[in-house]
CSV table of C-alpha atoms and ligand atoms in Angstrom, one decimal:
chain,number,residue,atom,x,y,z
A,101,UNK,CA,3.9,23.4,10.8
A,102,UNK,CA,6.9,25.7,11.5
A,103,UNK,CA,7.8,28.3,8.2
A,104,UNK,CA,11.2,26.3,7.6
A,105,UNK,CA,9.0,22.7,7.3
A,106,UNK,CA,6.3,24.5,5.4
A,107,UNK,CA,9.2,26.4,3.3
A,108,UNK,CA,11.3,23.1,2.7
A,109,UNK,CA,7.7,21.2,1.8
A,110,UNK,CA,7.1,24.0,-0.9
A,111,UNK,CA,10.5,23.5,-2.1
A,112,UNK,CA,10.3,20.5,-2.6
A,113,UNK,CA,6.4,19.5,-3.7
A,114,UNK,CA,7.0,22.5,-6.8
A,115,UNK,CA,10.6,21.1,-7.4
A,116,UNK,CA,8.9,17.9,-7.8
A,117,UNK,CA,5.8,19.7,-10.0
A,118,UNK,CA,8.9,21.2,-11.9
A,119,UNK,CA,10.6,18.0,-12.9
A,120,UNK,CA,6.6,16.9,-14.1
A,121,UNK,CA,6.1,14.2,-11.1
A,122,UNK,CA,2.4,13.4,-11.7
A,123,UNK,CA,0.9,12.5,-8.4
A,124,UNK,CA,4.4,13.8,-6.4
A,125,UNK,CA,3.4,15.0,-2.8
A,126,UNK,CA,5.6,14.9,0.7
A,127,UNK,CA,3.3,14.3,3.1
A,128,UNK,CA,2.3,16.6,6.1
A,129,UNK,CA,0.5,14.1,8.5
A,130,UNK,CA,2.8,14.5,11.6
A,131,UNK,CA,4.8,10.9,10.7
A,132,UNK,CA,7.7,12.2,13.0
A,133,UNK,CA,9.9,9.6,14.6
A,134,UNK,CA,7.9,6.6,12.7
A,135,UNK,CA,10.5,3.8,11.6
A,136,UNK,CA,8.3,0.5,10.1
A,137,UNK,CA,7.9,2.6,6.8
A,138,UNK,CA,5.8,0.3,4.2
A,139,UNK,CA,8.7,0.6,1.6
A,140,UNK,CA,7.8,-0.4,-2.4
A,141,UNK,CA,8.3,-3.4,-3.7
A,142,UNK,CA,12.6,-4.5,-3.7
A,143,UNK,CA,13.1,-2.4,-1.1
A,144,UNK,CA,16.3,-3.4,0.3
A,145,UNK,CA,16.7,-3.2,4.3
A,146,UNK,CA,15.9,-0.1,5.9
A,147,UNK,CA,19.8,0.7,6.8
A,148,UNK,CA,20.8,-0.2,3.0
A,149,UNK,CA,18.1,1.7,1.7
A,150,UNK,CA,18.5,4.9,3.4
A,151,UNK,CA,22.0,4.6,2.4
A,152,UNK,CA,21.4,4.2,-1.8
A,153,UNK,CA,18.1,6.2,-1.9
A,154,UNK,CA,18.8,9.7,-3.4
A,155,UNK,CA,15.4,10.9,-3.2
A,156,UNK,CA,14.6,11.4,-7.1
A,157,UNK,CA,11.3,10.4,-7.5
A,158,UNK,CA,11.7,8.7,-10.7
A,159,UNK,CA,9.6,5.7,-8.6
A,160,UNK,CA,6.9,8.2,-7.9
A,161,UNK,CA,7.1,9.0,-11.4
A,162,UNK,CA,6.0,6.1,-12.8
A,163,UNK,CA,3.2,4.7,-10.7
A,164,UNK,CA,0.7,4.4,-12.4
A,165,UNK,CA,-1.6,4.2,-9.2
A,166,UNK,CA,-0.1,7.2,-7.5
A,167,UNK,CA,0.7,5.1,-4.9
A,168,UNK,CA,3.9,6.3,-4.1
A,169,UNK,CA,4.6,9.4,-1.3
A,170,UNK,CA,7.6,11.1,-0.2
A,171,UNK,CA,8.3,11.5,3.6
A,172,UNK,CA,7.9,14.8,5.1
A,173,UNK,CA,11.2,17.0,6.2
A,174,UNK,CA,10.1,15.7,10.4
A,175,UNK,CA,11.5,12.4,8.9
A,176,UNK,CA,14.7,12.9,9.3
A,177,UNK,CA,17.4,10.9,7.4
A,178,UNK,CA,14.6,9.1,5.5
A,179,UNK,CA,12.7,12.6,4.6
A,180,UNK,CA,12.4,12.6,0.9
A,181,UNK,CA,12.4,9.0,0.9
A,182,UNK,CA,9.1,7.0,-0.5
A,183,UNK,CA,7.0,4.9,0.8
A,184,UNK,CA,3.6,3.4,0.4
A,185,UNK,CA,0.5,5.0,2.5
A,186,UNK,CA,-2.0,2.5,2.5
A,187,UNK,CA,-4.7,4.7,3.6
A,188,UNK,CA,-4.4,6.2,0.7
A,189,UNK,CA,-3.7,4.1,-2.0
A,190,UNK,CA,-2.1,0.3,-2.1
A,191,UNK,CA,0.6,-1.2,-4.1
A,192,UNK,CA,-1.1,-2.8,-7.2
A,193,UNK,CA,2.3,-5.3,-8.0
A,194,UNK,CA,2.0,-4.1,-12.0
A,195,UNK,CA,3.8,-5.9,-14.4
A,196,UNK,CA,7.4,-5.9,-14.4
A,197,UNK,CA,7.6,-3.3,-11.6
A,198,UNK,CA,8.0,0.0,-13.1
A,199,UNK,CA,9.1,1.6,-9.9
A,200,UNK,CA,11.9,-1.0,-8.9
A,201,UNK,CA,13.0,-0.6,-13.0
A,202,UNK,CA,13.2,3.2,-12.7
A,203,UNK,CA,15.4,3.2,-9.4
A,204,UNK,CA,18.7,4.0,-10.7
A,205,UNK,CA,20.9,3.3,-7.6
A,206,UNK,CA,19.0,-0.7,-6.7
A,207,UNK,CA,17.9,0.8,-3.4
A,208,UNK,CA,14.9,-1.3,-5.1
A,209,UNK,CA,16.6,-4.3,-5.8
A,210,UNK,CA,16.5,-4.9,-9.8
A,211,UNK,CA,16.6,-8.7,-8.7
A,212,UNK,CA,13.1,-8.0,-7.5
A,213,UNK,CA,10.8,-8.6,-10.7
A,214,UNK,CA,7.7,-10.0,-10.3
A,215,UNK,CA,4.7,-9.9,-7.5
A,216,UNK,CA,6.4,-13.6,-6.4
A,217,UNK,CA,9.9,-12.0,-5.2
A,218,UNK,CA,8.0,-9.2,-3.4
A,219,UNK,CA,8.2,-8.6,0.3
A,220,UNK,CA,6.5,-5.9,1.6
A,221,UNK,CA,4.5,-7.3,4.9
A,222,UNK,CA,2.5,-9.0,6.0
A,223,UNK,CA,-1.6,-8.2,6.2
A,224,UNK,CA,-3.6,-9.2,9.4
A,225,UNK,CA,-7.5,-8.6,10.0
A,226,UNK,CA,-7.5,-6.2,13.2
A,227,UNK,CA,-11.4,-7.1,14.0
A,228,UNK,CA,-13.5,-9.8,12.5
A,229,UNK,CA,-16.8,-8.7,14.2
A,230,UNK,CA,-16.3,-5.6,12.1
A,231,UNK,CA,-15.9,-7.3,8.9
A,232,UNK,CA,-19.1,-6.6,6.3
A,233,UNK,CA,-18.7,-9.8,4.7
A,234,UNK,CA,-19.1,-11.4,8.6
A,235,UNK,CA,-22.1,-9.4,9.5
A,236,UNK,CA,-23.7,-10.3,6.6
A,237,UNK,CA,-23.9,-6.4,5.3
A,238,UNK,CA,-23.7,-5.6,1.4
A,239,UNK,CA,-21.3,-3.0,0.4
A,240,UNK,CA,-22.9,0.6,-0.9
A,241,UNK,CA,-22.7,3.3,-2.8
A,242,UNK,CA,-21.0,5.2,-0.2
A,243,UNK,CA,-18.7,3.2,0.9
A,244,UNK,CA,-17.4,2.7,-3.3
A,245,UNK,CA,-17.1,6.3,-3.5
A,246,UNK,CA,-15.0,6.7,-1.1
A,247,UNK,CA,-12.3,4.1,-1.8
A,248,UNK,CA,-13.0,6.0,-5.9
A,249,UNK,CA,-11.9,9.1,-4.2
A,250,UNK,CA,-8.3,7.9,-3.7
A,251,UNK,CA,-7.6,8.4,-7.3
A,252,UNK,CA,-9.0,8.6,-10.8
A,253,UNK,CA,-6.6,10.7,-12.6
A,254,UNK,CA,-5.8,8.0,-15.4
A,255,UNK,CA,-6.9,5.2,-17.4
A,256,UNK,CA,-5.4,2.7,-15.0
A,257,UNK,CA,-7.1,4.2,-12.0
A,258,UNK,CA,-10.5,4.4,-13.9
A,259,UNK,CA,-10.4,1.1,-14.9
A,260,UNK,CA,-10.1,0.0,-10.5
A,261,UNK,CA,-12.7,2.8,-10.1
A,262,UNK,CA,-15.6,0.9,-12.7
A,263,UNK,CA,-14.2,-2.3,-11.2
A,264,UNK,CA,-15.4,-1.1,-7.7
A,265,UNK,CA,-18.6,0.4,-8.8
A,266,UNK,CA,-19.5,-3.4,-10.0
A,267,UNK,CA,-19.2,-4.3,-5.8
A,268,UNK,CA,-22.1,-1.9,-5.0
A,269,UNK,CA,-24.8,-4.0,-3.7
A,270,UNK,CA,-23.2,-7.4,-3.0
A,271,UNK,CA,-21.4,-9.2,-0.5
A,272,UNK,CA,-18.0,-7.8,0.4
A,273,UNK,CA,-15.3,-9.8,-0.6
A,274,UNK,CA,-13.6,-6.4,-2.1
A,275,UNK,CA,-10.0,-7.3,0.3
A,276,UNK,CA,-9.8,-10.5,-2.1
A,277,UNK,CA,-11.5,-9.9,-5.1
A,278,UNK,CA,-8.7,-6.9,-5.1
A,279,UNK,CA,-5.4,-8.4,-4.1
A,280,UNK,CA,-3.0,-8.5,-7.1
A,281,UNK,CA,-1.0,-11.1,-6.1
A,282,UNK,CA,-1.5,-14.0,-9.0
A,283,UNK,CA,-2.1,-16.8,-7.0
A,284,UNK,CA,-5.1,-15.4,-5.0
A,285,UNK,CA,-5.4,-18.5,-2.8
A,286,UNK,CA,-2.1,-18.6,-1.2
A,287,UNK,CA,-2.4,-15.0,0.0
A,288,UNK,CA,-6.1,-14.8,1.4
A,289,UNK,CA,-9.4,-16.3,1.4
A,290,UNK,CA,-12.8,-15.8,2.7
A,291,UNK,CA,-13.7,-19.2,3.1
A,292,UNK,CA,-14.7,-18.9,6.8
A,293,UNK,CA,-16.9,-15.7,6.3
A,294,UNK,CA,-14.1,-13.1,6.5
A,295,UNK,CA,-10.4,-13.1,5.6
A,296,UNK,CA,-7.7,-15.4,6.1
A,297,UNK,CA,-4.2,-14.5,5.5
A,298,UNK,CA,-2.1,-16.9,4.1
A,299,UNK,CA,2.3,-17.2,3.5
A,300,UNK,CA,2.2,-15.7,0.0
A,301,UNK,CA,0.5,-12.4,0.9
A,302,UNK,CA,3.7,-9.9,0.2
A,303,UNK,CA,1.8,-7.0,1.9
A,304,UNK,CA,1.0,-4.8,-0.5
A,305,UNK,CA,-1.7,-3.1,1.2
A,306,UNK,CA,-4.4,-3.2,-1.7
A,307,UNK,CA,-6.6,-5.2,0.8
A,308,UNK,CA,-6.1,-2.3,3.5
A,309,UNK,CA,-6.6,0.5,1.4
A,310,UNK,CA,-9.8,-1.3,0.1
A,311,UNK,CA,-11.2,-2.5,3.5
A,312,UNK,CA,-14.5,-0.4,3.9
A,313,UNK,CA,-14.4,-0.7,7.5
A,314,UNK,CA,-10.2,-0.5,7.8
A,315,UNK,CA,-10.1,-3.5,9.6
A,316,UNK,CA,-7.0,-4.7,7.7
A,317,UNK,CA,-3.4,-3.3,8.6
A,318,UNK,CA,-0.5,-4.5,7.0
A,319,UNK,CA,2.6,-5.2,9.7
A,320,UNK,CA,5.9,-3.8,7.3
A,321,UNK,CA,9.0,-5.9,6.5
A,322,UNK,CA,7.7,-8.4,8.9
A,323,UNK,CA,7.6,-12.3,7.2
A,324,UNK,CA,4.1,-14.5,7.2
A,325,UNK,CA,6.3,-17.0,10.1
A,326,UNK,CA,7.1,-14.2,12.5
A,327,UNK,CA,3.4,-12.5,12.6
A,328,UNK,CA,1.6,-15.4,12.5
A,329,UNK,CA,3.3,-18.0,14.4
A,330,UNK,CA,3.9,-15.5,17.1
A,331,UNK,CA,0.0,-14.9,17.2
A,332,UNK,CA,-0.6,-18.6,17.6
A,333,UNK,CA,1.6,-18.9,20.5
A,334,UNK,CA,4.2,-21.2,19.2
B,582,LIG,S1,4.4,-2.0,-8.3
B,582,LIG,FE1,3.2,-0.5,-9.4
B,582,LIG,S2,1.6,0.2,-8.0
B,582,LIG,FE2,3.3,-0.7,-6.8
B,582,LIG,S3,4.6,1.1,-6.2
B,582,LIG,FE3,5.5,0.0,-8.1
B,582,LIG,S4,4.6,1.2,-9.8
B,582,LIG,FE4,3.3,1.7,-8.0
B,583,LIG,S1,-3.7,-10.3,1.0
B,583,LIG,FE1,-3.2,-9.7,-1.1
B,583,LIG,S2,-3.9,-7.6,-1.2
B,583,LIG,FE2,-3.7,-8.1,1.0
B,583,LIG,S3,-1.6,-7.5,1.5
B,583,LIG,FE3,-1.6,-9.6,1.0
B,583,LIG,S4,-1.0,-9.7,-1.2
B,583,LIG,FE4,-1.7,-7.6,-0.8
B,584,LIG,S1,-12.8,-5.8,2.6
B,584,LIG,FE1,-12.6,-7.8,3.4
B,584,LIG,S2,-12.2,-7.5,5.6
B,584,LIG,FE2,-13.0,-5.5,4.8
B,584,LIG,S3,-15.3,-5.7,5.2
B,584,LIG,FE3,-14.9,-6.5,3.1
B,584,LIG,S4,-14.7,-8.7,3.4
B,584,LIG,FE4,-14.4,-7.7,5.4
């Protein structure tokens, strides 16, 4: 990290401290040059987005699931701009959308507001030899604490944490039994012994961030007819 990234990153992680962001971090994992951003829920195009964002963080502000990060000062025009980071923690589509509310410029589009009018992605299952639920292998202890340790700093995130301790032991059908969306069924299934991916899933990334073996990625702003009609051949 060069002294004017790391100084600029200090800047701006204790401005953020200062204006009480819980959970407000830029990130520092080398995301140079990277354009397909995962962008929250109402997210308007990338071009129209960069141009109303002002980078306040009043969206990080009010997620409850910490789920939203600020890009790094390597970003360029879209440094300070959030973003979700599945790896780290998915978009949980709450109620009423706190973060598209709180955007005060509709760079998150205030039309957007419900899971239903969210378009994120799209999710697709990267190997299903690696899949527990395929190999007939229960989830364990190990494997919950480790999804645990993306958060438990509130009542919300407690509340996913003793819902995920319930999985230890049994068959893993965590990517469904996890997806927010409220019509499960049109977003995924694991009817043929792993997942399936269906036109509703908006791509929030819950299923990739919970994915013991990360065999779920989630292909941004693309739409369910482009990823999987191209994938079929058709
Ligand atoms: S919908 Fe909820 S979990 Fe998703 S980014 Fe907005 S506030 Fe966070
Ligand atoms: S399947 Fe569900 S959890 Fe996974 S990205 Fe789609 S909507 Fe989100
Ligand atoms: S979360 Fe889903 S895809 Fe991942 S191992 Fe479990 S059943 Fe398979």
């Amino acid at each position: 990290m060069t002294i004017n990234r790391r100084k600029f990153a200090q800047g701006v992680t204790i401005a953020a401290l200062l204006a009480g962001i819980p959970g407000a971090g830029y990130l520092m994992l080398g995301q140079a040059h990277k354009k397909d951003w995962l962008r929250l829920p109402g997210a308007l195009d990338e071009k129209a987005f960069l141009a109303l964002c002002i980078k306040c963080g009043q969206c990080v502000q009010v997620c409850p699931y910490h789920a939203v990060f600020l890009l790094d000062i390597d970003d360029g025009a879209a440094t300070g701009t959030p973003i979700i980071r599945p790896e780290l923690r998915g978009c949980y589509l709450c109620d009423l959308l706190p973060c598209v509310l709180a955007c005060p410029t509709m760079a998150l589009d205030h039309n957007v507001s419900g899971a239903e009018q969210v378009h994120m992605g799209v999710a697709v299952l990267t190997d299903k030899t690696q899949c527990l639920l395929y190999q007939k292998k229960p989830v364990n202890a190990e494997m919950i604490d480790a999804l645990i340790s993306h958060g438990t700093r509130n009542e919300v995130e407690k509340e996913l944490a003793e819902k995920l301790r319930e999985h230890v032991g049994k068959d893993c059908v965590l990517c469904r039994d996890f997806c927010p969306y409220p019509d499960r069924d049109a977003a995924i299934t694991l009817d043929g012994g792993y997942p399936e991916f269906h036109e509703r899933c908006v791509g929030c990334a819950v299923c990739q961030e919970l994915c013991p073996t990360q065999i779920i990625e989630i292909i941004p702003r693309k739409t369910y007819q482009e990823v999987y009609r191209k994938e079929r051949g058709s």
